[in-house]
Coordinates of C-alpha atoms in Angstrom, one line a residue:
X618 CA 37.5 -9.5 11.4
X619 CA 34.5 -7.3 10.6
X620 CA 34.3 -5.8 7.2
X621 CA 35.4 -2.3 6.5
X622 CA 33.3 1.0 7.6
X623 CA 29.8 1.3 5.5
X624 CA 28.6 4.5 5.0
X625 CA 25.4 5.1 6.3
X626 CA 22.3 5.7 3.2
X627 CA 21.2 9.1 3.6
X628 CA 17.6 9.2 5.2
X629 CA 14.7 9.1 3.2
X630 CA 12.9 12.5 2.4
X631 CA 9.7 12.8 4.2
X632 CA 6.3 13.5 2.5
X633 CA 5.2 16.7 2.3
X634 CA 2.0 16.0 3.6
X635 CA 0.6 13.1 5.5
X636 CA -2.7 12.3 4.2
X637 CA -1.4 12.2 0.0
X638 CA -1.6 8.6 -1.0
X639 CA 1.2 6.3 -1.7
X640 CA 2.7 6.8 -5.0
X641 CA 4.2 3.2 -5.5
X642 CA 5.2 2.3 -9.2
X643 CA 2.4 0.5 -10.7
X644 CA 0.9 1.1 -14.4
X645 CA -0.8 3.9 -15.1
X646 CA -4.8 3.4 -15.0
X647 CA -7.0 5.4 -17.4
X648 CA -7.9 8.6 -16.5
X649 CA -10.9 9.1 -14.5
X650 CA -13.5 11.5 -14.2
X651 CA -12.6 12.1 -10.4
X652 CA -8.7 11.9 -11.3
X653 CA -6.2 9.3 -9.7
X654 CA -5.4 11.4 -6.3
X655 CA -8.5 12.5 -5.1
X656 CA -9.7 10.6 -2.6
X657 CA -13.2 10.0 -2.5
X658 CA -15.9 7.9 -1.1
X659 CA -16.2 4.6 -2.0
X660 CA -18.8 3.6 -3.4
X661 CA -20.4 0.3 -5.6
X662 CA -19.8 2.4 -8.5
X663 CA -16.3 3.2 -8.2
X664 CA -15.4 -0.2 -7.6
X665 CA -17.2 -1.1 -10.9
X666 CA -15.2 1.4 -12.6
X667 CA -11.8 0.0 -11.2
X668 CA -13.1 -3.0 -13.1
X669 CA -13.5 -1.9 -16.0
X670 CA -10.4 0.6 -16.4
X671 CA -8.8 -3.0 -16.1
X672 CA -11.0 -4.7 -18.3
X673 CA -12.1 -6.8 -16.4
X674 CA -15.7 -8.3 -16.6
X675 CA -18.2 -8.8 -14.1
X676 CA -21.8 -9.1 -13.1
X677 CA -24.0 -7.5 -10.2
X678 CA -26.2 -9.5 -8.3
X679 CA -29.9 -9.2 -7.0
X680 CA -28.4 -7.1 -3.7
X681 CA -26.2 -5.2 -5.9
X682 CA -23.2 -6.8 -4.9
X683 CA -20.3 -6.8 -7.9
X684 CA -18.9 -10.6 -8.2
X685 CA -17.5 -12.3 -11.1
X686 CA -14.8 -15.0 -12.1
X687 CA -11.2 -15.0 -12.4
X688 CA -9.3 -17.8 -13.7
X689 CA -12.5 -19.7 -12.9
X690 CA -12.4 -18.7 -9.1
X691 CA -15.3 -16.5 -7.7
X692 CA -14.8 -13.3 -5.9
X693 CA -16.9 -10.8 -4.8
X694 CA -16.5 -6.8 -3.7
X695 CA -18.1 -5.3 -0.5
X696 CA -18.5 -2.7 1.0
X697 CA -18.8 -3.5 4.5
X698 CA -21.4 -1.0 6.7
X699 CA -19.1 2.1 5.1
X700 CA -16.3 1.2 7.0
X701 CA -14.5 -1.4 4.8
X702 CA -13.6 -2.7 1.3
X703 CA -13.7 -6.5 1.3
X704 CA -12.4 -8.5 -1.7
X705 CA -13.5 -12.3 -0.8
X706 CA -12.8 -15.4 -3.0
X707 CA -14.3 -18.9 -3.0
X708 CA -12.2 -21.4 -4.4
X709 CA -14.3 -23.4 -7.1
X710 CA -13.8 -27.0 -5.6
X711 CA -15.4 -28.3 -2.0
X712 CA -13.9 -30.8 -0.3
X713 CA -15.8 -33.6 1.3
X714 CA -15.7 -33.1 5.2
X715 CA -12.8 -36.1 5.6
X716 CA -10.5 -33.1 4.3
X717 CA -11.5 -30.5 6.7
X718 CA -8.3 -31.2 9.5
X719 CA -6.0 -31.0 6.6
X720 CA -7.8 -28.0 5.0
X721 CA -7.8 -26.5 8.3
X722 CA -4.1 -27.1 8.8
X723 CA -3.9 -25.4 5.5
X724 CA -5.2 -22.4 6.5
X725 CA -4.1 -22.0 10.2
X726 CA -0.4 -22.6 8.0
X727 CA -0.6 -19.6 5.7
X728 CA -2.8 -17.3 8.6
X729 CA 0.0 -17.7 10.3
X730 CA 2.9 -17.6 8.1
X731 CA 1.1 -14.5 5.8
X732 CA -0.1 -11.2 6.1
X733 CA -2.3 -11.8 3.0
X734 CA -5.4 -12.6 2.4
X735 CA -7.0 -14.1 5.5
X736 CA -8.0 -17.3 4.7
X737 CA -10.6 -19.5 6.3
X738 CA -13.0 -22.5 5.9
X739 CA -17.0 -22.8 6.1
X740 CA -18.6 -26.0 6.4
X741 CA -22.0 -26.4 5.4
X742 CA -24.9 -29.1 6.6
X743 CA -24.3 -31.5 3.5
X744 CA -20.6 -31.2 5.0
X745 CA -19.1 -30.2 1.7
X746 CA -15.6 -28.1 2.8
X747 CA -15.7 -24.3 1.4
X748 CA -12.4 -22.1 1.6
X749 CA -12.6 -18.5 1.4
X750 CA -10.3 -15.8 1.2
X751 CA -10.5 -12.1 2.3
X752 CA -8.6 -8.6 2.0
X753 CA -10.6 -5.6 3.6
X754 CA -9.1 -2.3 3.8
X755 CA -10.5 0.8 5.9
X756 CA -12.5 3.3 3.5
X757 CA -14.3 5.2 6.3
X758 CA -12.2 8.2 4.8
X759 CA -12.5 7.6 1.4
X760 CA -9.8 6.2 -1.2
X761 CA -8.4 7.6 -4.5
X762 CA -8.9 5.6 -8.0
X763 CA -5.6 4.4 -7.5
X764 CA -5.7 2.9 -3.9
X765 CA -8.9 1.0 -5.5
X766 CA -7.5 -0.5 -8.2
X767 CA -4.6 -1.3 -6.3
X768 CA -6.5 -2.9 -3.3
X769 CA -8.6 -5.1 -5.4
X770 CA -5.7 -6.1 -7.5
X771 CA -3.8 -7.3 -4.1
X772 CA -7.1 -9.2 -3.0
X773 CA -7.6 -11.0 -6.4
X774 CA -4.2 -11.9 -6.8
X775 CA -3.1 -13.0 -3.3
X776 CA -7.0 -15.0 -3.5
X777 CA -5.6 -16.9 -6.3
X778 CA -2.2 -17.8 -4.7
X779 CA -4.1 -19.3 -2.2
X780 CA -6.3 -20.8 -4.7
X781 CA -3.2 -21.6 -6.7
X782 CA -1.6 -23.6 -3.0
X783 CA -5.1 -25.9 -2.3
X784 CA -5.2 -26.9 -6.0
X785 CA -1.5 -28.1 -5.5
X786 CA -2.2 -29.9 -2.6
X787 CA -5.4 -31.4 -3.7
X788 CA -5.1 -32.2 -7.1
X789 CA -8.6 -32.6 -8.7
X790 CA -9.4 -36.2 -9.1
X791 CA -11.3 -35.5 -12.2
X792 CA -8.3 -34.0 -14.0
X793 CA -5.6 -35.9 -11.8
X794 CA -7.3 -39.6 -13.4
X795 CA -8.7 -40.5 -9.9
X796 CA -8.5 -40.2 -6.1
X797 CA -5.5 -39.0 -4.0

């Protein structure tokens, strides 16, 4: 027997125009000099101040690239030839290259199973396993303070749950008392 009639919700109100950003409940950042809603081109410096409205610390390199650690992970900021904001992690441990078909199982599992954060493995000549995660976004026509803080927010935190997975599966023997 199907349950009684449900009223329908009412529609949702359109915006009133289509390029204003998305004004989804987060906490308020500090004020900025080009104010939350104006969208602007990014730029090194904005991202830098995205950091530190959230206090965050951070270094920039040689190339002027902004990097720094979180929760002992490294991740880096790009801006990728004026098109795209990349956040990309490294998790801190390598994995000797008899890991890399389960590590690669890993990934291809949560690639295919998640939106968030692209996740992938390098392999360098010594053979030591490195996995990397990335979140890019289009900025070819500019992003408010907002959309920044919010984008690098999503790439450091959905970095670390991947972080979060390996270290689960692949205890470190160090810590763990000896090999798995």
């Amino acid at each position: 027997m199907l349950p009684a009639r449900v009223p329908r919700p009412s529609p949702r109100p359109r915006p009133q125009a289509p390029t204003s950003p998305s004004t989804a409940p987060e906490p308020e950042p500090a004020p900025s000099a080009s104010g939350p809603a104006t969208v602007l081109p990014v730029t090194r410096e904005r991202i830098a101040q995205s950091l530190r409205r959230r206090g965050y610390r951070f270094l920039v390199d040689e190339s002027g690239d902004i990097c720094g650690l979180w929760a002992y992970r490294f991740f880096s900021f790009y801006i990728v030839r004026g098109q795209m904001l990349q956040v990309r992690g490294r998790w801190p441990r390598q994995a000797s290259i008899e890991r890399l078909w389960e590590i690669l199982a890993f990934t291809n599992a949560w690639n295919s199973s998640r939106h968030l954060p692209k996740c992938y493995v390098r392999v360098h000549d010594d053979g030591r396993v490195h996995v990397l995660t990335e979140v890019c976004i289009p900025v070819t026509s500019g992003l408010s303070d907002s959309q920044i803080d919010h984008h690098l927010a999503v790439g450091l935190a959905s970095g670390a749950a991947v972080f979060d997975e390996l270290d689960h599966l692949f205890p470190d023997p160090v810590l763990s008392g000896g090999p798995q």
